PDB file of C-alpha atoms in Angstrom:
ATOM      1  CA  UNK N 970      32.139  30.969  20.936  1.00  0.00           C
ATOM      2  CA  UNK N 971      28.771  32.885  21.597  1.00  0.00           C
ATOM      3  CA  UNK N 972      25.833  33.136  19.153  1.00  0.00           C
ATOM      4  CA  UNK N 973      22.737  35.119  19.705  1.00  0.00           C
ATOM      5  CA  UNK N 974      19.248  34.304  17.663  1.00  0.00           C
ATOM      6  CA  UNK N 975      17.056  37.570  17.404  1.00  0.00           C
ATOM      7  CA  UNK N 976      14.302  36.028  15.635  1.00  0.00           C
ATOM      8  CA  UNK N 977      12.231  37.469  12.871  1.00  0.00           C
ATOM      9  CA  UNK N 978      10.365  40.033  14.853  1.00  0.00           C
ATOM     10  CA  UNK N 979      12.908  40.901  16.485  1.00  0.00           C
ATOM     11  CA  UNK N 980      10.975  40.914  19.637  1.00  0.00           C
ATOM     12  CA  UNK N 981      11.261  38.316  22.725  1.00  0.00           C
ATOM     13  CA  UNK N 982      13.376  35.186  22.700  1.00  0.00           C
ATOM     14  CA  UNK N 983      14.421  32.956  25.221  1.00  0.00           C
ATOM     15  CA  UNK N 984      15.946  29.615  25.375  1.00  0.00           C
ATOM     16  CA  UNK N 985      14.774  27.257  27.958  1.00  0.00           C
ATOM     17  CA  UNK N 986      16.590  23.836  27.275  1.00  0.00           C
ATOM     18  CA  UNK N 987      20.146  23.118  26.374  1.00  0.00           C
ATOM     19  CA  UNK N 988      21.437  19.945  25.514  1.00  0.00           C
ATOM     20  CA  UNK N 989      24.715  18.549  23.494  1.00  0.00           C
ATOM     21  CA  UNK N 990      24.877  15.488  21.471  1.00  0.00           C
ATOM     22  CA  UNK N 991      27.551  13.046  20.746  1.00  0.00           C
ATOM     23  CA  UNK N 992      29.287  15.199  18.148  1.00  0.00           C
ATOM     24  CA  UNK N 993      29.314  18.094  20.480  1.00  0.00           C
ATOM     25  CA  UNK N 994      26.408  19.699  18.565  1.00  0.00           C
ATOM     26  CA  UNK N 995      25.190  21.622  20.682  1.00  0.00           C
ATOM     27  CA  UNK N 996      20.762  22.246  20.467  1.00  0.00           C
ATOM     28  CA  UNK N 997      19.264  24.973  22.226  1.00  0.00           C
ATOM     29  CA  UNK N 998      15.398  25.426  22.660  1.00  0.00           C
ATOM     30  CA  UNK N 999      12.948  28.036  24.093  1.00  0.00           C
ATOM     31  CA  UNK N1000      10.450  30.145  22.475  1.00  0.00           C
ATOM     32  CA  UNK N1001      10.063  33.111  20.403  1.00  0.00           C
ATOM     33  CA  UNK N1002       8.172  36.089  19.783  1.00  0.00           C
ATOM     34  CA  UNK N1003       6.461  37.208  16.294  1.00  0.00           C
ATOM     35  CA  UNK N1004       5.453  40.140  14.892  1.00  0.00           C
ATOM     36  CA  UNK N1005       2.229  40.500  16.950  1.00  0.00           C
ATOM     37  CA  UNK N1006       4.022  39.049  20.468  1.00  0.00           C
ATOM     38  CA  UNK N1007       2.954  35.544  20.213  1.00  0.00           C
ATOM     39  CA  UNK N1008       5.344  32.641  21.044  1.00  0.00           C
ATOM     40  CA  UNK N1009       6.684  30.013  18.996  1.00  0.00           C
ATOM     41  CA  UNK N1010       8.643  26.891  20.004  1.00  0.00           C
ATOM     42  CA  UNK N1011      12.069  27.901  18.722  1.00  0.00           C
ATOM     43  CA  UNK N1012      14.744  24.949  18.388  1.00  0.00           C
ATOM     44  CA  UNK N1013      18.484  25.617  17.411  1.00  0.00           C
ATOM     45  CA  UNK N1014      21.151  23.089  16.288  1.00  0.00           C
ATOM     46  CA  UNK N1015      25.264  24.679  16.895  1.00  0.00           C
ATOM     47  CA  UNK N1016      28.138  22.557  15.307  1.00  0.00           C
ATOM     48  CA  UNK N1017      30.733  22.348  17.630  1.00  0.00           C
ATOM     49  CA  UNK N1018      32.538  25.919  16.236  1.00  0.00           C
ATOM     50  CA  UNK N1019      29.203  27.847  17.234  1.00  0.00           C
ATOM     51  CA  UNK N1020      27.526  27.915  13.422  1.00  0.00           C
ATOM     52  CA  UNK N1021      24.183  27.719  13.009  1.00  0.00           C
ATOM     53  CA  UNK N1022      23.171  24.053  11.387  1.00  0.00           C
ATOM     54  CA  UNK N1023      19.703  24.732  11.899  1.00  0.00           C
ATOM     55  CA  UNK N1024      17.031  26.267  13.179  1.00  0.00           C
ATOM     56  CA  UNK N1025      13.449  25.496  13.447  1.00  0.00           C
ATOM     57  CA  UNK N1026       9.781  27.226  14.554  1.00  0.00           C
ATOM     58  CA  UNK N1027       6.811  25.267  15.718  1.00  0.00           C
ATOM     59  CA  UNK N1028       3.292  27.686  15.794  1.00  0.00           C
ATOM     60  CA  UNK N1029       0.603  25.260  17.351  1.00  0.00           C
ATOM     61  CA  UNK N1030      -2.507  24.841  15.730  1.00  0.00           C
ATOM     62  CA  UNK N1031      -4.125  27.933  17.938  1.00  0.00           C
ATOM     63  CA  UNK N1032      -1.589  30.565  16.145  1.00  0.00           C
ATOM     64  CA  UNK N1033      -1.143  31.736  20.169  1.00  0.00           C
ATOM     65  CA  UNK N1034       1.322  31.073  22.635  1.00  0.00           C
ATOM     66  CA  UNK N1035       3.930  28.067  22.433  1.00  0.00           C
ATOM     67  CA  UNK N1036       6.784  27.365  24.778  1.00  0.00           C
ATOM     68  CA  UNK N1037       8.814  24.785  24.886  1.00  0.00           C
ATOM     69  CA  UNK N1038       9.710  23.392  28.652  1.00  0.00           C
ATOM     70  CA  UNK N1039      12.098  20.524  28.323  1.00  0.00           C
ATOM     71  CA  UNK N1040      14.406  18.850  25.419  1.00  0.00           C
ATOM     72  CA  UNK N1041      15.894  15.346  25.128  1.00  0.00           C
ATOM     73  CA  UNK N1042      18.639  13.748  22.518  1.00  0.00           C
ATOM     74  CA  UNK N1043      18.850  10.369  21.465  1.00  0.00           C
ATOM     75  CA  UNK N1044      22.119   8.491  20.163  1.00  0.00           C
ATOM     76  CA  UNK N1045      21.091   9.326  16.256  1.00  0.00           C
ATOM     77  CA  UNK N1046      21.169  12.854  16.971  1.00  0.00           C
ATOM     78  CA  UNK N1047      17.383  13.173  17.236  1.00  0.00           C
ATOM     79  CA  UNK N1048      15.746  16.307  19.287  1.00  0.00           C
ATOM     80  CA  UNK N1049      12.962  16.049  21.200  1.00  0.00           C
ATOM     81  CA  UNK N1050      11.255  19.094  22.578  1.00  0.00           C
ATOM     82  CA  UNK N1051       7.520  19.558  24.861  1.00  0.00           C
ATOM     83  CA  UNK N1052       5.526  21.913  26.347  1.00  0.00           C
ATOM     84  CA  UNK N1053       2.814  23.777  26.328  1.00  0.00           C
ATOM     85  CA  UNK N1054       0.867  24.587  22.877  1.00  0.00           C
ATOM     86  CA  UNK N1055      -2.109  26.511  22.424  1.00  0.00           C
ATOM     87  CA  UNK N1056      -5.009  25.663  20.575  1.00  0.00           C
ATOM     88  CA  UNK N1057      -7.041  28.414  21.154  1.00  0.00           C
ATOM     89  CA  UNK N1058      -7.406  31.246  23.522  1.00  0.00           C
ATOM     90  CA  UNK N1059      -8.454  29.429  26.548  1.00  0.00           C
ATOM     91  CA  UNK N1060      -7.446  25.920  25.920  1.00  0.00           C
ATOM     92  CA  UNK N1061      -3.734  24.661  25.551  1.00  0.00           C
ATOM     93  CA  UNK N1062      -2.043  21.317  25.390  1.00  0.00           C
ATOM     94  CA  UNK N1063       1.119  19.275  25.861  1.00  0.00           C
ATOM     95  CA  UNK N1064       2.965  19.425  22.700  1.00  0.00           C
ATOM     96  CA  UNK N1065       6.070  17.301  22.033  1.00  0.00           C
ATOM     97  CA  UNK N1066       7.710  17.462  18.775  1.00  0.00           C
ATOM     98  CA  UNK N1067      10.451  15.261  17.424  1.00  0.00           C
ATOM     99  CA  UNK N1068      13.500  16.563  14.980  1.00  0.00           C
ATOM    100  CA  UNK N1069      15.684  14.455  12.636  1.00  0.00           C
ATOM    101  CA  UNK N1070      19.742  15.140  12.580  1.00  0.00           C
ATOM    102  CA  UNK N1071      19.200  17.624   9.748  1.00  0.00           C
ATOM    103  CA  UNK N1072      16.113  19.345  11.327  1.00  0.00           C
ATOM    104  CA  UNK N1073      13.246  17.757   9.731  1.00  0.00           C
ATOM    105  CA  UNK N1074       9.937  17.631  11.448  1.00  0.00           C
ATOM    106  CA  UNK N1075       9.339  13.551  12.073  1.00  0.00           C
ATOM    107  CA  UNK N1076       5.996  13.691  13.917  1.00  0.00           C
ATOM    108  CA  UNK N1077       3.597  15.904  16.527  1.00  0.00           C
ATOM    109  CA  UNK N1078       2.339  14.420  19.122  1.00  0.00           C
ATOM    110  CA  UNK N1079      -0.263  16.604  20.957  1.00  0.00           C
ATOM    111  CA  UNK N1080      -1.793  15.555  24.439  1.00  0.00           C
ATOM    112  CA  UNK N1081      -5.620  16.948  25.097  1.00  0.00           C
ATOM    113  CA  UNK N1082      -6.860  15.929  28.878  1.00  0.00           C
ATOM    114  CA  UNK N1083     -10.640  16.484  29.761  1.00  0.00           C
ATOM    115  CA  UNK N1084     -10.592  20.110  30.256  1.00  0.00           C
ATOM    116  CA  UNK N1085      -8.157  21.146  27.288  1.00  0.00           C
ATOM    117  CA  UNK N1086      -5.731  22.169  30.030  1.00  0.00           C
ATOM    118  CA  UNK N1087      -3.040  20.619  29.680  1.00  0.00           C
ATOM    119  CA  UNK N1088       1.114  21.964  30.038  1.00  0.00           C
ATOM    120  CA  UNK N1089       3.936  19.427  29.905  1.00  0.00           C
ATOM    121  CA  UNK N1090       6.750  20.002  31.881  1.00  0.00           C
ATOM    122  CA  UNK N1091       9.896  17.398  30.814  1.00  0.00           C
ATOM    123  CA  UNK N1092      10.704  14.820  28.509  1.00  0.00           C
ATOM    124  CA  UNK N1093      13.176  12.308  28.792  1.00  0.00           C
ATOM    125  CA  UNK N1094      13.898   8.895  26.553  1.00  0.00           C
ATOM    126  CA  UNK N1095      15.062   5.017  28.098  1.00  0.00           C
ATOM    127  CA  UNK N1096      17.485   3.391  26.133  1.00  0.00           C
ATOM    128  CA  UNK N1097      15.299   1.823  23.526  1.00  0.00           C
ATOM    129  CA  UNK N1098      14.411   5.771  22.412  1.00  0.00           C
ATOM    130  CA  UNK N1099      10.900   5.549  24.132  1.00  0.00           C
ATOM    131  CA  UNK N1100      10.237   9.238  25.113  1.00  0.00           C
ATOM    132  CA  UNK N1101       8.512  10.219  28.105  1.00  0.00           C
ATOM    133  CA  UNK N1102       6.293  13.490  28.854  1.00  0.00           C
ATOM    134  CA  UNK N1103       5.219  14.585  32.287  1.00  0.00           C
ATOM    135  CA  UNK N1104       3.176  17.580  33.108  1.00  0.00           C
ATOM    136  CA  UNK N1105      -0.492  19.072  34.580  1.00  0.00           C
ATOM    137  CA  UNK N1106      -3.477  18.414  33.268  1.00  0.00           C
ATOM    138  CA  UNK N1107      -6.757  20.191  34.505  1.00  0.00           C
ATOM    139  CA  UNK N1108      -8.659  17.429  35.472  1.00  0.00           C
ATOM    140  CA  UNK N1109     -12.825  16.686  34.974  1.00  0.00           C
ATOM    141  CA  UNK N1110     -13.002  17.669  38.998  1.00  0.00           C
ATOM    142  CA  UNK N1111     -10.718  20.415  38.169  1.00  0.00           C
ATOM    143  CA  UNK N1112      -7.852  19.573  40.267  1.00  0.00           C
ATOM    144  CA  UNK N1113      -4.650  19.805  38.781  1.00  0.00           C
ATOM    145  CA  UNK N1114      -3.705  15.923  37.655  1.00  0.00           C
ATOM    146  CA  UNK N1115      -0.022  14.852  37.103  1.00  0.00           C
ATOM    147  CA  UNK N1116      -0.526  13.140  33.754  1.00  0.00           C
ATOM    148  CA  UNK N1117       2.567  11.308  32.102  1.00  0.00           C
ATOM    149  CA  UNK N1118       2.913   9.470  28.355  1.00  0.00           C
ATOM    150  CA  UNK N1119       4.770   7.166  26.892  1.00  0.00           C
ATOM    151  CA  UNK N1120       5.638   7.576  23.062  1.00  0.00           C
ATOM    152  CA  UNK N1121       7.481   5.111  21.094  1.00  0.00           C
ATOM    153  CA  UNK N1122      10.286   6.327  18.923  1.00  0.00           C
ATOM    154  CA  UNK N1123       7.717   6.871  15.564  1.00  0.00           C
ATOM    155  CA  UNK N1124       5.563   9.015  17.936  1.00  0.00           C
ATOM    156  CA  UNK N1125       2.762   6.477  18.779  1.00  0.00           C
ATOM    157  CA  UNK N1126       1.248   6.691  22.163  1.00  0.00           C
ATOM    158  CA  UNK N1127       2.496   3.369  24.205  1.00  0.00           C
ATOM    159  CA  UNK N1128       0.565   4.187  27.668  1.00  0.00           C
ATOM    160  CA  UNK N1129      -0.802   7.288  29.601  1.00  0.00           C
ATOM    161  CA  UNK N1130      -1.082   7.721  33.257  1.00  0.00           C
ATOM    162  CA  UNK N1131      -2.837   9.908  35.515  1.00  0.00           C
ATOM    163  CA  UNK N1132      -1.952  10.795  38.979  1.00  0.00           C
ATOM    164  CA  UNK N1133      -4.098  13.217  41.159  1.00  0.00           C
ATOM    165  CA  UNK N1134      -2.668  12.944  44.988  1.00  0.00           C
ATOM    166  CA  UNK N1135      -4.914  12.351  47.587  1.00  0.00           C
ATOM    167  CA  UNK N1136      -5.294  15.880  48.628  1.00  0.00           C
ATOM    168  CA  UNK N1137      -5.580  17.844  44.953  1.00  0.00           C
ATOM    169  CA  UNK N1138      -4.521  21.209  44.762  1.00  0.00           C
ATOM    170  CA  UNK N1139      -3.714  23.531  42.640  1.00  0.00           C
ATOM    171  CA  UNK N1140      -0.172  22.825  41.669  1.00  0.00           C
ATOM    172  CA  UNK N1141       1.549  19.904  40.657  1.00  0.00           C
ATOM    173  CA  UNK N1142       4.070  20.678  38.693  1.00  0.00           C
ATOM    174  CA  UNK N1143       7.213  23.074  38.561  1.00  0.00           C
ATOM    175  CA  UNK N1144       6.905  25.505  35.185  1.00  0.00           C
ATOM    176  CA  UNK N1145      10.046  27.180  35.249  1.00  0.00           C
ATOM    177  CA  UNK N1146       9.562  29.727  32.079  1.00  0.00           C
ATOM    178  CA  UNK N1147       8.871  32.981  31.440  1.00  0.00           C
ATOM    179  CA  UNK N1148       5.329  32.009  30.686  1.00  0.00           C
ATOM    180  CA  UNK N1149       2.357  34.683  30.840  1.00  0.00           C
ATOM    181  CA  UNK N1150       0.298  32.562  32.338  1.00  0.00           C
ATOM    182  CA  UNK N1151       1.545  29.679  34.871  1.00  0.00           C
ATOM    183  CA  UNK N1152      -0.014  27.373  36.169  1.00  0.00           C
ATOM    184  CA  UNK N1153      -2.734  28.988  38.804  1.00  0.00           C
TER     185      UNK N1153
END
């Protein structure tokens, strides 16, 4: 089967993460232009026989730019998606979202480092469901940081950890979008 989303602007969409669950659902997610060419994270659920189950938008609190860079399933059928989320103009976050099997929002959990830089990069879960984001962060001495968090399954930050190597630089972390603005 092939299905193609054209979402409600009708203007840019991408997908940028692809995973299949247990059933052979199969969940796509990327981002998506509206009607004045700002991205939204864009999440879409496929049964098996290529119908849509579900589909989803997430518009950050900034009403700007949203793109989602990695996506993670866990044995219920949960999505997880993160990225990078806007909050205004100049300042963005990590943004990771989690879905229930029937595409209910169960929590946002947004990351804000020192600078309001901050872009997450992938997600992944450990066997008890505990869901880990890595990404950048602009650090205080505005060095690029890798900063990593731990999430337990309800959403609740567990740990955080911040790595800046011994020679900072510029860039940390791989951001392989179509993103306006990468990291610089």
């Amino acid at each position: 089967w092939a299905n193609v989303y054209d979402g409600p602007a009708g203007r840019h969409d991408a997908g940028t993460a692809i995973a299949v669950d247990g059933s052979g659902n199969v969940i796509v997610a990327g981002f998506s232009n509206d009607s004045a060419n700002r991205s939204d994270y864009i999440v879409i659920k496929y049964a098996p026989n290529g119908d849509t189950v579900w589909t989803r938008r997430y518009n950050g609190p900034g009403d700007q730019q949203d793109y989602v860079a990695g996506l993670a399933l866990d044995d219920a059928g949960n999505s997880y998606v993160t990225g990078l989320s806007y909050v205004d103009q100049n300042h963005y976050n990590y943004a990771t979202i989690k879905y229930s099997p029937d595409g209910g929002e169960c929590w946002v959990a947004r990351y804000a480092g020192p600078r309001g830089t901050d872009q997450a990069s992938a997600i992944a879960l450990d066997a008890e469901d505990n869901i880990y984001v890595t990404g950048a962060s602009l650090s205080a001495s505005v060095s690029w940081d890798v900063v990593t968090i731990k999430y337990d399954s309800a959403g609740s930050q567990r740990w955080i950890e911040h790595y800046d190597r011994p020679t900072a630089g510029k860039r940390v972390a791989a951001w392989v979008t179509a993103m306006d603005e990468p990291l610089g």
